Amino acid sequence: MHGLLATSLGVTCAAALTLPLAPPAGAAPEPPAPMAEAAAAVAGAARPDPPQAPGAPPRAASATPDLPGSTQSLPLAPLARDRALGGAGDQGLPRRDVRHFSLLGVVWNDPDTPLHGRVEVRTRAAGTHVWSGWQDLETHNDDHGADPGTAERTSGHVRAGTAPLWVGDSDGVEVRVHGEDTDRHGRTGTTRAALTTPGAAAVLPKGLRLELIDPGTEDTRAVHLSAEAAGTRQLRPAALDAEARAASAANADLAPVGALEIPALDRAQTRSELLSLRSGQLTAAQKAKPYIGPRPRIVTRRGWGADEKLREKSFVYTSKVKAAFVHHTASGNTYKCSQAPSLIRGIYRYHVRSMGWRDIGYNFLVDKCGTIYEGRAGGVAKAVLGAHTLGFNTNSMGIAVIGTFGSTKPPAAAVTAVARLTAWKLGLYGGNPKGKTYLKSGGGNLYRKGKNVRLNVISGHRDGFATECPGRQLYGKLGTARSSAARLQGR
């Protein structure tokens, strides 16, 4: 997808783009990568373990079994001039065999350095010799992330990167990165060096790496919970490690420790819970007549199979939740709802291991069947500080609808889920879904740092940053979501 930066650069709300599991019609079969190249790739860097020096002895087996999922991180190198691209300074990765992966992206060292150019990839469906066509990665993904100057942003671990691309089960990959050509006027998107060299190709950022994400298979203890499932599923607390126990305990007021889901409540139960959770923060009028929607069913991090050892251990909170920013993941619309947990695990791993964030950026995710998932750890009823809308993460929450909704209408179930979630969560903090509020900008491409900005309580990502997110069609449904949420609150 292409965004609308104030500088005319495209940005995106994409957390992921998509490819079909099967190769497209007309894709030509090709022979597998050479064995020597394949062996090098399969032996390449893979995380969760940190890189090991060449020739070092194998690590001893862990006393506890590895959690599912891994990341292969492969450095890009200069490529021979490609006539199709016309660039002399291209980087990439020749076609090769790799371990299984389902999601990929390209990252580089400096989070403040944009990549002006084109990143293309093609992949091979696992167990076949048929390759996909070339697909573009969205290079302008800087509308996400922690606000400038915050501890998460200045940790020294944050990297820049493309939006990740969901490709399904694959075992072959090829990548090429081409710096954007510039003209003698040095138009927007050029580098400083290119400004003095008419017709030069833009200099590519340093440290370009291809990240191949295997989100892991479903854990039998944390299977996908369909929208029709009823009751609270849970594990014995003794089965949880320390990190998983902490993430689950953050929701202990809502469900037992180890629960795979937080069950829905009716209106009376929700109002009773509100008085229990936030009695000290409510006014006399709010206590007498609270405006809050019934709590919806939410699949916990345990429910979608989060590896809690990936994220930072501590939780970070903001003061309150004054607004909700709605996003789309641009992950395509062909996925099955049963695949949503895998998509979320892939995005989570990419955000943390590849981009260097403390946790997944979104506070909640919603699939096209209307299932709501817990995002960043810290408690679904609490004001958890996310990394979803650059410049406006403080006192807000981010909701990502899984799919691409530029030209495709969002499913009614997803819009309804957004309304139900915001009616409840905003209601906990006295927010009126049809109202306006003020947020102070942390800095971005629409509003300078420190500016107080008047926004809808339920806003689209594009309201706080120059981007097409959450897509024209989903953005057009936000009015419906606001009205529905207000009605659910009893307004």
CSV table of C-alpha atoms in Angstrom, one decimal:
chain,number,residue,atom,x,y,z
A,1,MET,CA,0.0,0.0,0.0
A,2,HIS,CA,1.1,3.5,-0.5
A,3,GLY,CA,0.8,6.3,2.1
A,4,LEU,CA,0.6,10.0,1.7
A,5,LEU,CA,3.4,11.6,3.5
A,6,ALA,CA,3.4,15.4,3.8
A,7,THR,CA,6.7,15.2,1.8
A,8,SER,CA,5.0,13.2,-0.9
A,9,LEU,CA,6.6,10.0,0.2
A,10,GLY,CA,4.4,7.0,0.8
A,11,VAL,CA,4.0,5.7,4.2
A,12,THR,CA,2.0,2.8,5.4
A,13,CYS,CA,0.1,1.4,8.4
A,14,ALA,CA,1.1,-2.0,7.3
A,15,ALA,CA,2.2,-4.4,9.9
A,16,ALA,CA,2.2,-7.0,7.1
A,17,LEU,CA,1.4,-7.5,3.5
A,18,THR,CA,0.4,-10.8,2.0
A,19,LEU,CA,1.1,-13.4,-0.6
A,20,PRO,CA,-0.9,-16.5,-1.4
A,21,LEU,CA,0.3,-19.8,0.0
A,22,ALA,CA,0.1,-21.3,-3.5
A,23,PRO,CA,2.1,-19.6,-6.3
A,24,PRO,CA,0.1,-17.3,-8.6
A,25,ALA,CA,-1.1,-18.6,-12.0
A,26,GLY,CA,1.7,-18.2,-14.6
A,27,ALA,CA,4.5,-18.4,-12.1
A,28,ALA,CA,7.3,-20.4,-13.7
A,29,PRO,CA,8.9,-23.4,-12.0
A,30,GLU,CA,12.6,-23.0,-11.4
A,31,PRO,CA,15.2,-25.5,-10.2
A,32,PRO,CA,16.1,-25.4,-6.5
A,33,ALA,CA,19.0,-23.2,-5.3
A,34,PRO,CA,22.5,-24.7,-5.6
A,35,MET,CA,23.3,-27.1,-2.7
A,36,ALA,CA,26.3,-25.2,-1.5
A,37,GLU,CA,24.2,-22.0,-1.3
A,38,ALA,CA,21.4,-23.8,0.3
A,39,ALA,CA,23.6,-25.3,2.9
A,40,ALA,CA,25.0,-21.9,3.8
A,41,ALA,CA,21.5,-20.5,4.1
A,42,VAL,CA,20.1,-23.3,6.3
A,43,ALA,CA,23.2,-22.9,8.5
A,44,GLY,CA,22.6,-19.1,8.6
A,45,ALA,CA,21.8,-17.0,11.6
A,46,ALA,CA,18.6,-17.9,13.4
A,47,ARG,CA,17.2,-16.5,16.6
A,48,PRO,CA,16.0,-16.8,19.5
A,49,ASP,CA,19.7,-17.6,20.2
A,50,PRO,CA,22.2,-14.8,19.5
A,51,PRO,CA,24.6,-15.2,16.6
A,52,GLN,CA,27.5,-17.6,17.2
A,53,ALA,CA,31.0,-17.0,15.9
A,54,PRO,CA,32.0,-19.0,12.8
A,55,GLY,CA,33.6,-22.3,13.8
A,56,ALA,CA,32.4,-22.1,17.4
A,57,PRO,CA,31.3,-25.5,18.9
A,58,PRO,CA,27.6,-26.1,19.0
A,59,ARG,CA,25.7,-24.8,22.0
A,60,ALA,CA,24.7,-27.3,24.6
A,61,ALA,CA,21.0,-28.4,24.5
A,62,SER,CA,18.8,-26.3,26.7
A,63,ALA,CA,17.4,-28.0,29.8
A,64,THR,CA,13.9,-26.8,28.8
A,65,PRO,CA,12.4,-27.3,25.3
A,66,ASP,CA,12.6,-24.4,22.8
A,67,LEU,CA,9.4,-22.5,22.4
A,68,PRO,CA,8.0,-22.5,18.9
A,69,GLY,CA,9.1,-19.9,16.4
A,70,SER,CA,12.4,-18.6,15.1
A,71,THR,CA,14.0,-15.7,13.1
A,72,GLN,CA,16.7,-16.2,10.4
A,73,SER,CA,18.6,-12.9,10.0
A,74,LEU,CA,20.6,-12.8,6.8
A,75,PRO,CA,22.8,-9.8,5.7
A,76,LEU,CA,22.3,-8.3,2.3
A,77,ALA,CA,25.3,-7.8,0.0
A,78,PRO,CA,26.0,-5.8,-3.2
A,79,LEU,CA,24.4,-7.3,-6.3
A,80,ALA,CA,25.6,-7.1,-9.9
A,81,ARG,CA,23.9,-4.4,-11.9
A,82,ASP,CA,20.4,-5.5,-12.8
A,83,ARG,CA,19.2,-4.1,-16.1
A,84,ALA,CA,15.6,-4.5,-15.0
A,85,LEU,CA,16.2,-2.1,-12.1
A,86,GLY,CA,19.0,0.0,-13.6
A,87,GLY,CA,20.9,0.5,-10.4
A,88,ALA,CA,24.7,0.1,-9.8
A,89,GLY,CA,24.5,0.1,-6.0
A,90,ASP,CA,21.9,-2.5,-5.5
A,91,GLN,CA,22.0,-4.9,-2.6
A,92,GLY,CA,20.1,-8.2,-2.0
A,93,LEU,CA,20.3,-11.9,-1.6
A,94,PRO,CA,20.5,-14.4,-4.4
A,95,ARG,CA,17.9,-17.1,-4.7
A,96,ARG,CA,18.5,-19.7,-2.1
A,97,ASP,CA,17.0,-22.4,0.1
A,98,VAL,CA,16.3,-21.5,3.7
A,99,ARG,CA,14.5,-23.0,6.7
A,100,HIS,CA,10.8,-22.7,6.8
A,101,PHE,CA,9.4,-19.2,7.3
A,102,SER,CA,6.0,-17.5,6.8
A,103,LEU,CA,6.8,-13.8,7.2
A,104,LEU,CA,9.7,-11.6,6.1
A,105,GLY,CA,10.9,-8.1,6.2
A,106,VAL,CA,14.1,-6.0,5.6
A,107,VAL,CA,15.6,-4.0,8.4
A,108,TRP,CA,18.6,-1.7,8.7
A,109,ASN,CA,20.6,-0.1,11.5
A,110,ASP,CA,19.4,3.6,12.0
A,111,PRO,CA,15.8,4.0,12.8
A,112,ASP,CA,16.0,7.7,11.7
A,113,THR,CA,17.3,6.9,8.3
A,114,PRO,CA,14.7,6.2,5.6
A,115,LEU,CA,15.2,3.8,2.7
A,116,HIS,CA,14.5,5.7,-0.5
A,117,GLY,CA,14.1,3.1,-3.0
A,118,ARG,CA,12.5,-0.2,-3.8
A,119,VAL,CA,12.6,-3.6,-2.0
A,120,GLU,CA,11.4,-6.6,-3.9
A,121,VAL,CA,11.2,-10.2,-2.8
A,122,ARG,CA,10.1,-13.5,-4.2
A,123,THR,CA,9.5,-16.7,-2.3
A,124,ARG,CA,9.0,-20.4,-2.9
A,125,ALA,CA,6.1,-22.3,-1.4
A,126,ALA,CA,7.5,-25.0,0.9
A,127,GLY,CA,8.1,-28.4,-0.7
A,128,THR,CA,7.8,-27.1,-4.3
A,129,HIS,CA,10.1,-25.7,-7.0
A,130,VAL,CA,7.6,-23.0,-8.1
A,131,TRP,CA,8.5,-19.4,-7.2
A,132,SER,CA,6.2,-16.5,-6.8
A,133,GLY,CA,6.5,-13.4,-8.8
A,134,TRP,CA,8.4,-10.4,-7.5
A,135,GLN,CA,6.5,-8.5,-4.7
A,136,ASP,CA,7.2,-5.1,-3.3
A,137,LEU,CA,7.7,-4.5,0.4
A,138,GLU,CA,6.5,-1.2,1.8
A,139,THR,CA,9.7,0.8,2.7
A,140,HIS,CA,8.0,3.7,4.5
A,141,ASN,CA,7.0,2.0,7.8
A,142,ASP,CA,8.0,4.9,10.1
A,143,ASP,CA,4.4,5.8,11.0
A,144,HIS,CA,4.6,3.0,13.6
A,145,GLY,CA,6.8,2.8,16.6
A,146,ALA,CA,7.5,4.4,20.0
A,147,ASP,CA,7.3,8.2,20.2
A,148,PRO,CA,10.5,10.2,19.7
A,149,GLY,CA,12.6,10.7,22.8
A,150,THR,CA,10.9,7.9,24.8
A,151,ALA,CA,12.8,5.1,26.6
A,152,GLU,CA,11.7,2.5,24.0
A,153,ARG,CA,12.7,4.7,21.1
A,154,THR,CA,16.1,5.6,22.6
A,155,SER,CA,17.0,2.1,23.9
A,156,GLY,CA,19.8,1.6,21.4
A,157,HIS,CA,18.1,-1.5,20.1
A,158,VAL,CA,15.5,0.0,17.7
A,159,ARG,CA,16.0,-0.5,14.0
A,160,ALA,CA,14.3,0.8,10.9
A,161,GLY,CA,12.5,-1.6,8.6
A,162,THR,CA,10.0,-2.3,5.9
A,163,ALA,CA,6.5,-3.5,6.8
A,164,PRO,CA,6.6,-7.3,7.1
A,165,LEU,CA,5.2,-9.4,4.3
A,166,TRP,CA,3.1,-12.5,5.1
A,167,VAL,CA,4.0,-15.2,2.5
A,168,GLY,CA,2.7,-18.5,4.1
A,169,ASP,CA,4.9,-21.6,4.6
A,170,SER,CA,8.0,-21.0,2.4
A,171,ASP,CA,11.5,-22.5,2.1
A,172,GLY,CA,13.1,-20.3,-0.6
A,173,VAL,CA,13.7,-16.6,-1.0
A,174,GLU,CA,15.4,-14.0,-3.2
A,175,VAL,CA,15.7,-10.3,-2.4
A,176,ARG,CA,16.8,-7.2,-4.3
A,177,VAL,CA,17.0,-3.6,-3.0
A,178,HIS,CA,17.4,-0.7,-5.4
A,179,GLY,CA,18.1,2.9,-4.3
A,180,GLU,CA,15.7,5.4,-5.8
A,181,ASP,CA,17.0,7.4,-8.7
A,182,THR,CA,17.0,11.2,-8.3
A,183,ASP,CA,16.9,14.1,-10.7
A,184,ARG,CA,18.9,17.3,-10.8
A,185,HIS,CA,16.3,19.1,-8.7
A,186,GLY,CA,16.9,16.8,-5.7
A,187,ARG,CA,13.2,16.1,-5.3
A,188,THR,CA,11.8,14.8,-2.1
A,189,GLY,CA,13.1,11.3,-1.3
A,190,THR,CA,16.7,11.9,-2.3
A,191,THR,CA,19.7,11.6,-0.1
A,192,ARG,CA,22.1,14.5,0.7
A,193,ALA,CA,24.7,12.9,-1.6
A,194,ALA,CA,22.3,12.5,-4.4
A,195,LEU,CA,21.4,16.2,-4.3
A,196,THR,CA,24.9,17.1,-5.6
A,197,THR,CA,25.0,14.3,-8.1
A,198,PRO,CA,22.3,14.6,-10.8
A,199,GLY,CA,20.9,11.3,-11.8
A,200,ALA,CA,22.6,9.4,-9.0
A,201,ALA,CA,21.0,6.5,-7.2
A,202,ALA,CA,20.1,7.1,-3.6
A,203,VAL,CA,22.5,5.7,-1.1
A,204,LEU,CA,21.0,2.7,0.7
A,205,PRO,CA,21.0,2.6,4.5
A,206,LYS,CA,23.7,0.7,6.3
A,207,GLY,CA,23.2,-2.7,7.8
A,208,LEU,CA,20.5,-4.1,5.5
A,209,ARG,CA,19.3,-7.5,6.6
A,210,LEU,CA,16.6,-9.9,5.6
A,211,GLU,CA,14.5,-11.2,8.5
A,212,LEU,CA,12.7,-14.5,7.9
A,213,ILE,CA,10.1,-15.2,10.6
A,214,ASP,CA,8.8,-18.7,11.5
A,215,PRO,CA,5.8,-17.9,13.8
A,216,GLY,CA,5.8,-21.5,15.0
A,217,THR,CA,3.0,-24.0,15.0
A,218,GLU,CA,0.0,-23.9,17.3
A,219,ASP,CA,0.9,-24.9,20.9
A,220,THR,CA,-1.5,-27.6,22.0
A,221,ARG,CA,-2.0,-25.6,25.2
A,222,ALA,CA,-3.0,-22.4,23.3
A,223,VAL,CA,-5.1,-23.4,20.4
A,224,HIS,CA,-7.0,-20.9,18.4
A,225,LEU,CA,-10.3,-20.1,20.0
A,226,SER,CA,-13.1,-19.6,17.5
A,227,ALA,CA,-15.7,-16.8,17.9
A,228,GLU,CA,-18.3,-19.5,18.9
A,229,ALA,CA,-16.2,-20.9,21.8
A,230,ALA,CA,-17.8,-20.3,25.2
A,231,GLY,CA,-16.5,-20.3,28.7
A,232,THR,CA,-13.0,-19.5,30.1
A,233,ARG,CA,-10.3,-21.9,29.1
A,234,GLN,CA,-7.3,-21.9,31.4
A,235,LEU,CA,-4.1,-23.7,32.3
A,236,ARG,CA,-2.9,-24.7,35.7
A,237,PRO,CA,-0.8,-21.8,36.9
A,238,ALA,CA,2.0,-24.3,37.6
A,239,ALA,CA,2.3,-24.8,33.9
A,240,LEU,CA,3.4,-21.2,33.2
A,241,ASP,CA,6.9,-19.9,33.3
A,242,ALA,CA,7.6,-16.6,35.1
A,243,GLU,CA,7.1,-14.4,32.0
A,244,ALA,CA,3.9,-16.1,31.0
A,245,ARG,CA,2.6,-16.0,34.5
A,246,ALA,CA,3.3,-12.2,34.7
A,247,ALA,CA,1.6,-11.5,31.4
A,248,SER,CA,-1.4,-13.5,32.5
A,249,ALA,CA,-1.5,-12.1,36.0
A,250,ALA,CA,-1.9,-8.6,34.5
A,251,ASN,CA,-5.4,-9.7,33.7
A,252,ALA,CA,-6.1,-11.5,37.0
A,253,ASP,CA,-9.0,-9.1,37.8
A,254,LEU,CA,-10.7,-10.3,34.7
A,255,ALA,CA,-9.9,-14.0,34.4
A,256,PRO,CA,-7.9,-16.7,36.2
A,257,VAL,CA,-4.1,-16.8,35.7
A,258,GLY,CA,-3.4,-19.0,32.7
A,259,ALA,CA,-6.7,-18.2,31.0
A,260,LEU,CA,-6.6,-18.5,27.2
A,261,GLU,CA,-9.5,-16.0,26.9
A,262,ILE,CA,-11.3,-13.4,28.9
A,263,PRO,CA,-15.0,-14.1,28.6
A,264,ALA,CA,-17.7,-11.6,27.6
A,265,LEU,CA,-19.8,-10.1,30.3
A,266,ASP,CA,-23.3,-8.7,30.1
A,267,ARG,CA,-24.1,-5.0,30.8
A,268,ALA,CA,-24.9,-5.4,34.5
A,269,GLN,CA,-21.7,-7.6,35.1
A,270,THR,CA,-19.6,-5.0,33.3
A,271,ARG,CA,-20.9,-2.1,35.3
A,272,SER,CA,-20.3,-4.0,38.5
A,273,GLU,CA,-16.7,-4.8,37.4
A,274,LEU,CA,-16.2,-1.1,36.5
A,275,LEU,CA,-17.0,-0.1,40.0
A,276,SER,CA,-14.7,-2.7,41.3
A,277,LEU,CA,-11.7,-1.8,39.0
A,278,ARG,CA,-11.9,1.9,38.9
A,279,SER,CA,-14.1,3.1,41.8
A,280,GLY,CA,-11.4,5.5,43.1
A,281,GLN,CA,-11.1,7.2,39.7
A,282,LEU,CA,-14.9,7.6,39.0
A,283,THR,CA,-16.9,10.8,39.7
A,284,ALA,CA,-20.1,10.6,41.6
A,285,ALA,CA,-22.0,11.0,38.3
A,286,GLN,CA,-20.1,8.2,36.7
A,287,LYS,CA,-20.8,5.9,39.6
A,288,ALA,CA,-24.5,6.7,39.5
A,289,LYS,CA,-24.8,6.2,35.7
A,290,PRO,CA,-21.7,4.7,34.1
A,291,TYR,CA,-21.5,4.8,30.4
A,292,ILE,CA,-19.7,1.6,29.4
A,293,GLY,CA,-20.4,-1.1,26.9
A,294,PRO,CA,-20.5,-4.8,27.9
A,295,ARG,CA,-17.0,-6.3,28.0
A,296,PRO,CA,-16.4,-8.4,24.8
A,297,ARG,CA,-14.6,-11.7,24.7
A,298,ILE,CA,-10.9,-11.3,24.3
A,299,VAL,CA,-8.3,-13.9,23.4
A,300,THR,CA,-5.3,-13.5,25.7
A,301,ARG,CA,-1.7,-13.5,24.7
A,302,ARG,CA,-1.6,-17.1,26.0
A,303,GLY,CA,-4.5,-17.8,23.7
A,304,TRP,CA,-2.7,-16.8,20.6
A,305,GLY,CA,0.5,-18.4,21.7
A,306,ALA,CA,2.8,-15.5,22.6
A,307,ASP,CA,6.4,-16.5,23.5
A,308,GLU,CA,6.7,-14.2,26.6
A,309,LYS,CA,10.4,-14.6,26.7
A,310,LEU,CA,10.8,-12.5,23.6
A,311,ARG,CA,9.5,-9.2,25.0
A,312,GLU,CA,10.9,-7.0,27.8
A,313,LYS,CA,9.9,-8.2,31.2
A,314,SER,CA,8.4,-5.0,32.6
A,315,PHE,CA,5.2,-3.4,31.6
A,316,VAL,CA,4.9,0.4,30.8
A,317,TYR,CA,1.8,2.3,31.3
A,318,THR,CA,0.4,5.7,30.4
A,319,SER,CA,-2.0,7.8,32.6
A,320,LYS,CA,-5.3,7.0,30.9
A,321,VAL,CA,-6.9,6.0,27.6
A,322,LYS,CA,-8.4,9.1,26.0
A,323,ALA,CA,-8.5,7.9,22.4
A,324,ALA,CA,-8.4,4.8,20.2
A,325,PHE,CA,-6.5,4.8,16.9
A,326,VAL,CA,-7.8,2.2,14.4
A,327,HIS,CA,-5.3,0.6,12.0
A,328,HIS,CA,-5.3,-2.1,9.4
A,329,THR,CA,-2.4,-4.5,9.2
A,330,ALA,CA,-2.4,-4.6,5.3
A,331,SER,CA,-1.8,-8.4,5.6
A,332,GLY,CA,-4.3,-9.3,2.9
A,333,ASN,CA,-7.8,-10.7,3.2
A,334,THR,CA,-7.4,-14.3,2.1
A,335,TYR,CA,-6.3,-15.6,5.5
A,336,LYS,CA,-8.5,-18.0,7.4
A,337,CYS,CA,-9.5,-16.8,10.9
A,338,SER,CA,-7.9,-19.9,12.3
A,339,GLN,CA,-4.6,-18.5,10.9
A,340,ALA,CA,-4.9,-15.2,12.7
A,341,PRO,CA,-2.8,-16.4,15.8
A,342,SER,CA,0.1,-17.3,13.5
A,343,LEU,CA,-0.1,-13.9,11.8
A,344,ILE,CA,-0.1,-12.2,15.2
A,345,ARG,CA,2.9,-14.3,16.4
A,346,GLY,CA,4.8,-13.3,13.2
A,347,ILE,CA,4.1,-9.6,13.7
A,348,TYR,CA,5.0,-9.9,17.4
A,349,ARG,CA,8.3,-11.5,16.6
A,350,TYR,CA,9.1,-9.1,13.8
A,351,HIS,CA,8.4,-6.1,16.0
A,352,VAL,CA,10.5,-7.4,18.9
A,353,ARG,CA,13.4,-9.3,17.4
A,354,SER,CA,13.7,-7.6,14.1
A,355,MET,CA,12.7,-4.0,14.8
A,356,GLY,CA,14.0,-3.9,18.4
A,357,TRP,CA,10.7,-2.9,20.1
A,358,ARG,CA,9.9,-4.0,23.6
A,359,ASP,CA,6.8,-5.9,22.6
A,360,ILE,CA,4.2,-6.0,19.8
A,361,GLY,CA,3.2,-2.4,18.9
A,362,TYR,CA,-0.6,-2.7,18.9
A,363,ASN,CA,-2.7,-2.9,22.1
A,364,PHE,CA,-5.4,-5.1,20.4
A,365,LEU,CA,-5.9,-6.9,17.1
A,366,VAL,CA,-9.1,-7.9,15.5
A,367,ASP,CA,-9.5,-10.6,12.8
A,368,LYS,CA,-12.1,-10.5,10.0
A,369,CYS,CA,-14.4,-12.9,11.9
A,370,GLY,CA,-14.6,-10.4,14.8
A,371,THR,CA,-12.4,-12.1,17.3
A,372,ILE,CA,-10.5,-9.7,19.5
A,373,TYR,CA,-6.9,-10.4,20.6
A,374,GLU,CA,-4.8,-8.9,23.4
A,375,GLY,CA,-1.8,-7.2,22.0
A,376,ARG,CA,1.0,-5.5,24.0
A,377,ALA,CA,1.3,-7.1,27.5
A,378,GLY,CA,0.3,-5.3,30.7
A,379,GLY,CA,-3.5,-6.0,31.0
A,380,VAL,CA,-6.3,-5.4,28.7
A,381,ALA,CA,-8.2,-3.1,31.1
A,382,LYS,CA,-5.1,-1.0,31.9
A,383,ALA,CA,-3.6,2.0,30.1
A,384,VAL,CA,-0.7,0.1,28.4
A,385,LEU,CA,1.7,2.3,26.5
A,386,GLY,CA,1.8,1.0,22.9
A,387,ALA,CA,3.9,1.7,19.8
A,388,HIS,CA,1.2,2.1,17.1
A,389,THR,CA,0.7,5.7,16.2
A,390,LEU,CA,4.0,7.6,16.1
A,391,GLY,CA,3.6,10.8,18.1
A,392,PHE,CA,0.3,9.8,19.8
A,393,ASN,CA,1.0,6.7,21.8
A,394,THR,CA,0.6,8.5,25.2
A,395,ASN,CA,-2.9,8.3,26.6
A,396,SER,CA,-4.2,6.3,23.7
A,397,MET,CA,-4.6,2.7,22.5
A,398,GLY,CA,-4.1,1.1,19.1
A,399,ILE,CA,-6.4,-1.4,17.5
A,400,ALA,CA,-5.3,-3.2,14.3
A,401,VAL,CA,-7.8,-4.9,12.1
A,402,ILE,CA,-6.1,-7.8,10.4
A,403,GLY,CA,-6.5,-7.3,6.7
A,404,THR,CA,-6.2,-4.7,3.9
A,405,PHE,CA,-9.0,-2.2,3.4
A,406,GLY,CA,-7.9,0.3,0.9
A,407,SER,CA,-10.4,-0.9,-1.8
A,408,THR,CA,-12.0,-3.8,0.1
A,409,LYS,CA,-14.8,-3.2,2.5
A,410,PRO,CA,-14.1,-4.5,6.0
A,411,PRO,CA,-16.3,-7.3,7.2
A,412,ALA,CA,-19.2,-6.2,9.3
A,413,ALA,CA,-18.0,-8.6,12.1
A,414,ALA,CA,-14.7,-6.7,12.3
A,415,VAL,CA,-16.3,-3.3,12.5
A,416,THR,CA,-18.7,-4.5,15.1
A,417,ALA,CA,-15.8,-5.9,17.1
A,418,VAL,CA,-14.0,-2.5,17.0
A,419,ALA,CA,-17.2,-0.9,18.3
A,420,ARG,CA,-17.6,-3.4,21.1
A,421,LEU,CA,-14.0,-3.1,22.2
A,422,THR,CA,-14.0,0.7,22.2
A,423,ALA,CA,-17.4,0.9,24.0
A,424,TRP,CA,-15.9,-1.2,26.8
A,425,LYS,CA,-12.3,0.1,27.0
A,426,LEU,CA,-13.0,3.8,26.5
A,427,GLY,CA,-15.9,3.4,29.0
A,428,LEU,CA,-13.4,2.3,31.6
A,429,TYR,CA,-11.8,5.8,31.3
A,430,GLY,CA,-15.0,7.8,30.8
A,431,GLY,CA,-14.5,8.2,27.0
A,432,ASN,CA,-17.4,9.1,24.7
A,433,PRO,CA,-16.9,7.2,21.4
A,434,LYS,CA,-18.7,10.0,19.5
A,435,GLY,CA,-16.8,12.8,21.3
A,436,LYS,CA,-13.6,14.7,20.8
A,437,THR,CA,-10.5,14.9,22.9
A,438,TYR,CA,-7.1,16.5,23.0
A,439,LEU,CA,-3.8,14.7,22.8
A,440,LYS,CA,-0.3,16.2,22.9
A,441,SER,CA,1.9,15.3,19.9
A,442,GLY,CA,5.1,13.6,20.6
A,443,GLY,CA,6.4,14.6,17.2
A,444,GLY,CA,5.5,13.4,13.7
A,445,ASN,CA,4.9,14.4,10.1
A,446,LEU,CA,1.6,16.1,10.7
A,447,TYR,CA,2.0,17.8,14.1
A,448,ARG,CA,5.1,19.2,15.8
A,449,LYS,CA,6.1,17.9,19.2
A,450,GLY,CA,4.2,19.5,22.0
A,451,LYS,CA,1.2,20.7,20.0
A,452,ASN,CA,-2.2,19.9,21.5
A,453,VAL,CA,-4.3,18.3,18.8
A,454,ARG,CA,-8.1,17.9,18.9
A,455,LEU,CA,-9.0,14.4,17.7
A,456,ASN,CA,-12.0,12.1,17.5
A,457,VAL,CA,-12.0,9.8,20.5
A,458,ILE,CA,-12.1,7.0,17.9
A,459,SER,CA,-9.7,8.1,15.2
A,460,GLY,CA,-8.0,6.5,12.3
A,461,HIS,CA,-4.2,6.3,12.1
A,462,ARG,CA,-4.2,8.9,9.3
A,463,ASP,CA,-5.7,11.4,11.8
A,464,GLY,CA,-2.4,11.5,13.7
A,465,PHE,CA,0.1,10.8,10.9
A,466,ALA,CA,0.2,11.3,7.2
A,467,THR,CA,-0.6,7.8,6.0
A,468,GLU,CA,-3.4,6.0,4.2
A,469,CYS,CA,-3.9,3.7,7.2
A,470,PRO,CA,-6.4,2.3,8.1
A,471,GLY,CA,-7.3,2.2,4.4
A,472,ARG,CA,-10.1,4.2,2.7
A,473,GLN,CA,-12.8,1.6,3.2
A,474,LEU,CA,-12.1,0.9,6.9
A,475,TYR,CA,-11.7,4.6,7.6
A,476,GLY,CA,-15.1,5.2,6.1
A,477,LYS,CA,-16.6,2.8,8.6
A,478,LEU,CA,-15.3,4.6,11.7
A,479,GLY,CA,-18.4,6.7,11.9
A,480,THR,CA,-20.5,3.5,12.1
A,481,ALA,CA,-18.1,2.2,14.8
A,482,ARG,CA,-18.4,5.5,16.8
A,483,SER,CA,-22.2,5.4,16.7
A,484,SER,CA,-22.4,1.7,17.6
A,485,ALA,CA,-19.9,2.1,20.5
A,486,ALA,CA,-21.9,5.0,21.9
A,487,ARG,CA,-25.1,3.1,21.7
A,488,LEU,CA,-23.5,0.1,23.5
A,489,GLN,CA,-22.4,2.5,26.2
A,490,GLY,CA,-26.0,3.6,26.7
A,491,ARG,CA,-25.6,7.1,25.2
